[in-house]
């Protein structure tokens, strides 16, 4: 079978790498891909939201399975278009992807099914939103643009003036265009976050191992938010008892609610969860693999990914045996361009990739890279996801950073504390150094 992965980031490289290991798969294409997917697969110069172009390519190449990385393609209806053309594709339909594409829709689903989440109000009028904020006592609030905003639509506001400023940017200056026509203003939740990803064909739900992202740019979670500066799996914060609670109170009722609304959900259901004193609460839903969570998760997954994703696309997930995982933890350290998450330079030559990949239990996933004259150069803010398996979380961290040390380009930087949060849960000799 030929497989097509849609997208060009680190998540997509991890998908290409893992899918290409399946005995069912003869070839993996990636559209448009990066310098890493060009090595583990074959790049096709079609953009991720050029749906007509992708359908044409998939038909011509007789692609047996298409796997979609980015949310923009899902929200634009790539799954509906492929299915209408009789092509097998992994991911939710346009209507189901609204769980990520509209935070107002997601909040409605959460409320109707009494799934634990932050208290919230929806506004489609700037004046009403401003009056609501002005009338409140001085508390921390979170302001969210309704639609897709490339991960920048959420502002955690320490006080009213920051919240009012967020309304001005989103609703008056229209910083995110139509994505900011409506906003949600919600209470700020306190606790630690985890990424809970589950595969579902709309009936059967198979949770993946847990993971934790590092959204802040700098060490100790300081600095602006980014797409994610690193991740690790498993997240020891999520005990088996908490996971049962998350499955019973969040995942199952969400999948059930989507079915009842006539929008059956197929694909990856990713719940961003805050573990509060009152238990787990949903911060947001994503409708695809997390980036960079996919990198450590797929490095740990032993099950044949192609077989799994075909079963989901075909609605026969219940017939598969339980997933198999490498028990060893994995740590992914993102190396970024100077200036990211603000403006950054492109085109720096990346050196040392071969040295890094010679280290055992290490895989360097490419994100913002491209080939220029056969050489990998930087082409994005998040450039690489250097990922390693280790005997314990400390060992995985050590190996990942050893690989990071091999790699260099002008202005390259990374956080130095990826996975340290996990260590406070693991005491004793196994915790590693
Ligand atoms: P989202 O795009 O909805 O995941 O939000 C991005 C980030 O904003 C989350 O990962 C949290 O760190 C933070 N966030 C969102 N909603 C809340 C909330 N109600 N309370 C505290 N932090 C939040
Ligand atoms: N790592 C967060 C996301 O993929 O949205």
XYZ file of C-alpha atoms and ligand atoms in Angstrom:
461
model
C 0.000 0.000 0.000
C 1.110 3.571 -0.700
C 0.580 6.128 2.058
C 0.327 9.921 1.913
C 1.067 12.073 4.976
C -0.262 15.632 4.728
C 1.752 18.395 6.425
C 5.331 19.510 6.906
C 6.227 19.641 10.607
C 7.897 17.436 13.182
C 4.670 15.527 13.763
C 4.487 14.674 10.078
C 8.111 13.498 9.997
C 7.356 11.212 12.950
C 4.276 9.876 11.109
C 6.278 9.260 7.910
C 9.075 7.532 9.855
C 6.684 5.284 11.784
C 4.412 4.440 8.830
C 7.393 3.543 6.643
C 8.274 0.771 9.145
C 4.993 -1.047 8.498
C 5.164 -4.261 6.454
C 1.883 -3.130 4.834
C 3.498 0.001 3.414
C 5.550 0.062 0.212
C 6.018 3.824 -0.022
C 5.254 6.954 1.993
C 4.738 10.349 0.349
C 4.628 13.580 2.316
C 2.929 16.750 1.033
C 4.676 19.141 1.178
C 7.109 17.611 3.729
C 10.532 18.809 4.915
C 14.183 17.759 4.625
C 13.577 14.859 7.033
C 10.511 13.434 5.303
C 12.517 13.577 2.060
C 14.895 11.004 3.577
C 12.359 8.705 5.294
C 9.808 9.122 2.489
C 9.289 11.109 -0.709
C 8.131 14.715 -0.744
C 5.390 15.961 -3.056
C 5.147 19.682 -3.709
C 1.474 20.177 -2.791
C 0.385 22.373 0.137
C -1.530 20.851 3.051
C -4.715 22.839 2.345
C -4.644 22.393 -1.457
C -7.358 19.775 -1.126
C -8.128 19.429 -4.843
C -4.441 18.961 -5.603
C -4.098 16.315 -2.893
C -7.184 14.387 -4.047
C -5.846 14.390 -7.622
C -2.439 13.146 -6.489
C -3.930 10.432 -4.254
C -6.111 9.165 -7.102
C -3.271 9.166 -9.634
C -0.887 7.348 -7.263
C -3.594 4.971 -5.941
C -2.833 5.975 -2.350
C -4.262 3.368 0.056
C -4.211 5.585 3.155
C -3.878 9.328 3.686
C -2.979 10.626 7.161
C -3.607 14.289 7.942
C -1.300 16.199 10.300
C -2.469 19.814 10.558
C -5.832 21.064 11.808
C -6.253 23.640 9.031
C -6.668 20.886 6.419
C -9.185 19.031 8.614
C -11.258 22.126 9.313
C -11.185 22.896 5.573
C -12.829 19.512 4.893
C -9.999 17.375 3.500
C -11.540 14.199 4.957
C -14.947 14.880 3.369
C -13.294 15.523 -0.028
C -11.198 12.337 0.073
C -14.134 10.192 1.194
C -16.358 11.667 -1.527
C -13.670 10.626 -4.032
C -13.644 7.081 -2.607
C -10.209 7.510 -1.011
C -9.340 6.147 2.447
C -8.247 8.847 4.874
C -7.468 9.057 8.594
C -8.962 12.051 10.395
C -12.256 13.684 11.391
C -14.762 15.170 8.947
C -15.117 18.948 8.667
C -18.062 18.952 11.060
C -16.278 16.744 13.588
C -13.089 18.840 13.359
C -15.114 21.792 14.625
C -14.255 20.457 18.059
C -10.886 22.139 17.409
C -11.999 24.691 14.787
C -14.502 26.399 17.084
C -13.880 26.778 20.795
C -17.519 27.909 21.149
C -18.721 24.641 19.623
C -16.358 22.651 21.857
C -17.601 24.488 24.952
C -21.170 23.718 23.967
C -20.386 19.998 23.673
C -18.585 20.059 27.024
C -21.440 21.826 28.788
C -24.222 19.726 27.311
C -22.490 16.542 28.369
C -21.463 17.982 31.764
C -17.809 17.265 31.033
C -15.565 19.114 33.518
C -14.168 22.341 32.029
C -13.640 26.008 32.976
C -16.730 28.205 33.545
C -17.097 30.387 30.471
C -19.135 33.062 28.684
C -19.370 33.503 24.909
C -19.456 36.948 23.280
C -19.933 38.063 19.679
C -19.961 41.749 20.546
C -16.891 43.652 21.766
C -18.861 46.075 23.925
C -20.665 43.299 25.772
C -17.362 41.471 26.329
C -15.733 44.639 27.675
C -18.674 45.355 29.978
C -18.548 41.809 31.298
C -14.849 42.143 32.122
C -15.291 45.626 33.628
C -18.102 44.421 35.906
C -16.118 41.557 37.366
C -14.045 41.654 40.475
C -10.298 41.663 39.805
C -9.641 37.983 38.923
C -7.469 36.190 36.418
C -9.361 35.405 33.208
C -8.580 33.608 29.979
C -9.665 35.176 26.670
C -9.895 32.881 23.637
C -10.622 33.596 19.993
C -13.250 31.123 18.760
C -11.535 29.918 15.587
C -8.116 28.673 14.485
C -5.346 31.153 15.254
C -2.173 29.081 14.803
C -1.919 28.498 18.550
C -1.913 32.239 19.325
C -5.608 32.796 20.031
C -5.487 32.234 23.808
C -4.433 34.926 26.289
C -4.101 34.075 29.949
C -4.791 37.433 31.628
C -3.478 38.242 35.108
C -5.858 41.208 35.444
C -8.719 43.086 33.818
C -6.570 45.430 31.773
C -4.797 42.529 30.040
C -8.203 40.940 29.359
C -9.556 44.199 27.900
C -6.459 44.473 25.733
C -7.039 40.928 24.432
C -10.625 41.847 23.487
C -9.353 44.946 21.696
C -6.812 42.935 19.689
C -9.166 40.071 18.844
C -12.531 41.822 18.331
C -11.675 45.402 17.412
C -8.326 45.123 15.585
C -9.335 41.681 14.240
C -5.850 40.264 14.745
C -7.075 36.774 13.845
C -9.660 37.846 11.250
C -12.935 35.930 11.348
C -11.477 33.519 13.924
C -12.046 36.343 16.414
C -15.673 37.134 15.564
C -16.624 35.402 18.773
C -14.603 35.086 21.949
C -14.812 32.960 25.051
C -13.964 34.518 28.394
C -13.347 31.876 31.009
C -12.037 31.386 34.520
C -8.343 30.637 34.815
C -7.698 27.123 36.046
C -4.692 26.270 38.170
C -2.788 23.024 38.043
C -0.490 21.045 35.807
C -1.361 20.249 32.184
C -1.181 16.982 30.295
C -1.919 15.978 26.714
C -4.335 13.060 26.510
C -4.563 11.615 23.001
C -6.943 8.849 22.030
C -7.657 7.097 18.758
C -11.282 6.508 17.921
C -13.341 5.314 14.978
C -16.430 6.924 16.450
C -17.379 3.905 18.572
C -14.274 2.281 20.029
C -11.837 4.524 21.929
C -8.188 3.589 22.391
C -6.221 6.034 24.571
C -2.551 6.475 23.742
C 0.117 6.708 26.408
C 0.206 10.070 28.193
C 2.464 12.970 27.219
C 3.343 16.445 28.377
C 4.184 19.449 26.217
C 6.290 22.514 27.168
C 4.478 25.485 25.658
C 6.484 28.355 27.155
C 9.571 29.445 25.225
C 12.117 29.472 28.027
C 13.305 27.326 30.940
C 11.036 27.018 33.966
C 8.035 27.842 31.770
C 8.972 31.489 31.371
C 8.526 33.631 28.278
C 5.903 33.692 25.547
C 3.854 30.707 24.406
C 5.136 28.682 21.445
C 3.872 25.738 19.435
C 5.717 23.547 21.947
C 9.423 23.504 22.863
C 9.575 19.844 23.819
C 7.581 16.907 25.107
C 7.970 13.651 26.916
C 6.007 10.461 27.401
C 4.729 9.036 29.680
C 3.568 11.859 31.966
C 3.764 10.408 35.505
C 1.369 13.146 36.647
C -1.384 11.026 35.096
C -1.765 8.052 37.404
C -3.810 5.042 36.242
C -6.687 6.218 38.476
C -6.621 9.699 36.902
C -6.506 8.158 33.432
C -9.628 6.110 34.231
C -11.332 9.295 35.352
C -10.275 11.104 32.155
C -11.545 8.248 29.992
C -14.867 8.002 31.841
C -15.562 11.695 32.378
C -14.010 13.223 29.255
C -13.171 10.918 26.344
C -16.185 8.603 26.376
C -18.832 11.341 26.817
C -17.186 13.481 24.099
C -17.168 10.712 21.506
C -20.734 9.851 22.494
C -21.881 13.484 22.233
C -20.373 13.878 18.768
C -22.204 10.762 17.587
C -25.487 12.049 19.015
C -25.008 15.361 17.209
C -24.613 13.543 13.905
C -20.917 14.423 13.709
C -19.280 11.064 14.501
C -15.649 11.606 15.420
C -12.962 9.533 13.713
C -9.259 10.139 14.184
C -7.187 11.502 17.055
C -9.133 13.117 19.864
C -6.601 15.173 21.817
C -7.794 16.652 25.090
C -5.617 19.304 26.683
C -6.365 18.652 30.338
C -5.606 20.664 33.474
C -5.278 18.559 36.603
C -6.917 20.839 39.176
C -7.716 20.288 42.848
C -11.210 19.337 41.694
C -9.876 16.774 39.244
C -9.141 16.854 35.515
C -10.785 19.632 33.470
C -10.685 20.150 29.689
C -8.771 23.240 28.481
C -9.264 22.547 24.798
C -9.708 19.846 22.206
C -7.461 19.215 19.249
C -8.523 16.863 16.497
C -5.108 15.571 15.374
C -1.798 14.378 16.765
C -0.002 16.940 18.959
C 3.234 18.483 17.812
C 5.690 17.813 19.504
C 3.803 15.122 21.515
C 3.614 12.842 18.456
C 7.407 12.542 18.322
C 7.961 10.825 21.720
C 4.627 8.958 21.465
C 5.358 7.441 18.055
C 8.898 6.585 19.115
C 7.377 4.504 21.939
C 4.563 2.902 19.919
C 5.358 -0.671 18.904
C 2.067 -1.472 17.194
C 1.951 -1.203 13.384
C 0.675 2.356 12.875
C -0.539 1.769 9.312
C -2.713 -1.172 10.388
C -4.087 0.910 13.247
C -4.969 3.955 11.148
C -6.527 1.829 8.395
C -8.730 0.143 11.023
C -9.893 3.543 12.255
C -10.591 4.844 8.766
C -12.567 1.651 8.072
C -14.427 1.748 11.411
C -13.060 -1.569 12.699
C -10.892 -0.492 15.624
C -12.679 -2.968 17.936
C -11.160 -5.897 16.000
C -7.546 -4.929 16.829
C -5.557 -6.240 19.814
C -4.459 -3.744 22.522
C -1.678 -1.328 21.594
C 1.898 -2.302 22.393
C 4.288 0.267 23.841
C 7.969 0.440 24.527
C 8.003 0.769 28.337
C 10.984 3.139 28.116
C 10.208 6.860 28.358
C 10.986 9.190 25.455
C 12.012 12.844 25.521
C 11.812 15.247 22.565
C 13.797 18.503 22.670
C 12.829 21.131 20.090
C 15.705 23.111 18.572
C 14.513 26.501 17.323
C 15.692 29.410 15.155
C 16.974 32.624 16.741
C 14.024 34.943 17.375
C 11.297 32.269 17.540
C 8.403 32.588 18.515
C 8.778 36.103 17.111
C 10.345 36.853 13.710
C 13.218 34.548 12.859
C 15.754 34.066 10.111
C 15.639 31.229 7.613
C 18.207 29.519 5.418
C 20.930 28.659 7.978
C 22.848 25.496 7.085
C 22.287 22.741 9.692
C 25.400 20.722 10.586
C 25.995 17.629 12.678
C 22.805 15.709 11.837
C 24.740 12.560 10.914
C 26.691 12.610 14.191
C 23.438 12.951 16.133
C 21.715 10.112 14.321
C 24.642 7.752 15.006
C 23.791 7.858 18.737
C 21.757 4.870 19.885
C 18.040 5.223 20.648
C 17.981 8.697 19.095
C 15.880 9.976 16.207
C 16.137 13.525 14.910
C 12.739 14.569 13.550
C 12.773 17.527 11.195
C 10.190 20.316 11.451
C 11.143 23.659 9.856
C 13.782 22.392 7.430
C 14.190 22.174 3.680
C 16.838 20.936 1.283
C 18.878 23.546 -0.558
C 21.438 22.153 -2.967
C 21.159 18.818 -1.173
C 21.921 20.461 2.214
C 19.373 20.747 5.049
C 18.756 24.391 5.955
C 16.377 26.035 8.434
C 13.001 27.124 7.053
C 10.834 27.541 10.161
C 10.815 28.606 13.810
C 10.788 25.127 15.299
C 13.506 23.397 13.284
C 14.144 19.949 14.783
C 12.632 17.632 17.406
C 15.564 15.674 18.801
C 14.006 12.601 20.400
C 15.517 9.812 22.508
C 14.401 6.715 24.395
C 16.054 5.963 27.726
C 15.952 3.439 30.559
C 14.278 6.112 32.666
C 13.261 9.709 32.086
C 16.655 11.040 33.218
C 18.474 8.755 30.796
C 16.149 9.725 27.925
C 16.781 13.390 28.694
C 20.554 12.851 28.781
C 20.526 11.070 25.420
C 18.345 13.704 23.778
C 20.624 16.523 24.929
C 23.748 14.569 23.864
C 22.259 14.503 20.369
C 21.351 18.200 20.581
C 25.026 18.948 21.312
C 26.065 17.367 17.991
C 23.840 19.724 15.966
C 24.566 23.361 15.183
C 23.549 26.292 13.022
C 23.745 30.044 13.506
C 21.341 31.043 16.263
C 20.163 27.528 17.219
C 18.701 27.309 20.722
C 16.531 25.061 22.881
C 15.126 24.784 26.388
C 17.390 22.922 28.780
C 14.783 21.545 31.171
C 12.555 19.398 28.967
C 11.090 16.547 31.083
C 12.289 17.931 34.442
C 8.641 18.242 35.471
C 8.337 14.455 35.332
C 11.145 13.928 37.799
C 9.235 15.186 40.828
C 6.860 12.232 40.454
C 9.569 9.594 40.168
C 11.663 9.082 43.271
C 14.103 6.321 44.058
C 16.980 4.798 42.066
C 14.864 4.442 38.907
C 14.431 8.178 38.529
C 17.877 8.457 36.975
C 20.138 11.453 36.709
P -5.516 26.242 24.095
O -5.061 26.786 22.756
O -6.956 26.361 24.390
O -4.851 24.941 24.424
O -4.799 27.169 25.172
C -3.420 27.311 25.153
C -2.904 27.271 26.546
O -3.526 28.303 27.304
C -3.218 25.998 27.304
O -2.318 24.984 27.030
C -3.115 26.493 28.735
O -1.753 26.559 29.117
C -3.660 27.871 28.630
N -5.083 27.875 29.008
C -6.168 27.729 28.216
N -7.314 27.794 28.924
C -6.957 27.989 30.199
C -7.671 28.131 31.435
N -9.007 28.119 31.484
N -6.968 28.300 32.567
C -5.624 28.341 32.555
N -4.888 28.211 31.434
C -5.535 28.039 30.273
N 1.529 20.590 21.257
C 0.314 21.265 21.201
C -0.435 21.081 19.960
O -0.078 20.261 19.146
O -1.421 21.753 19.789
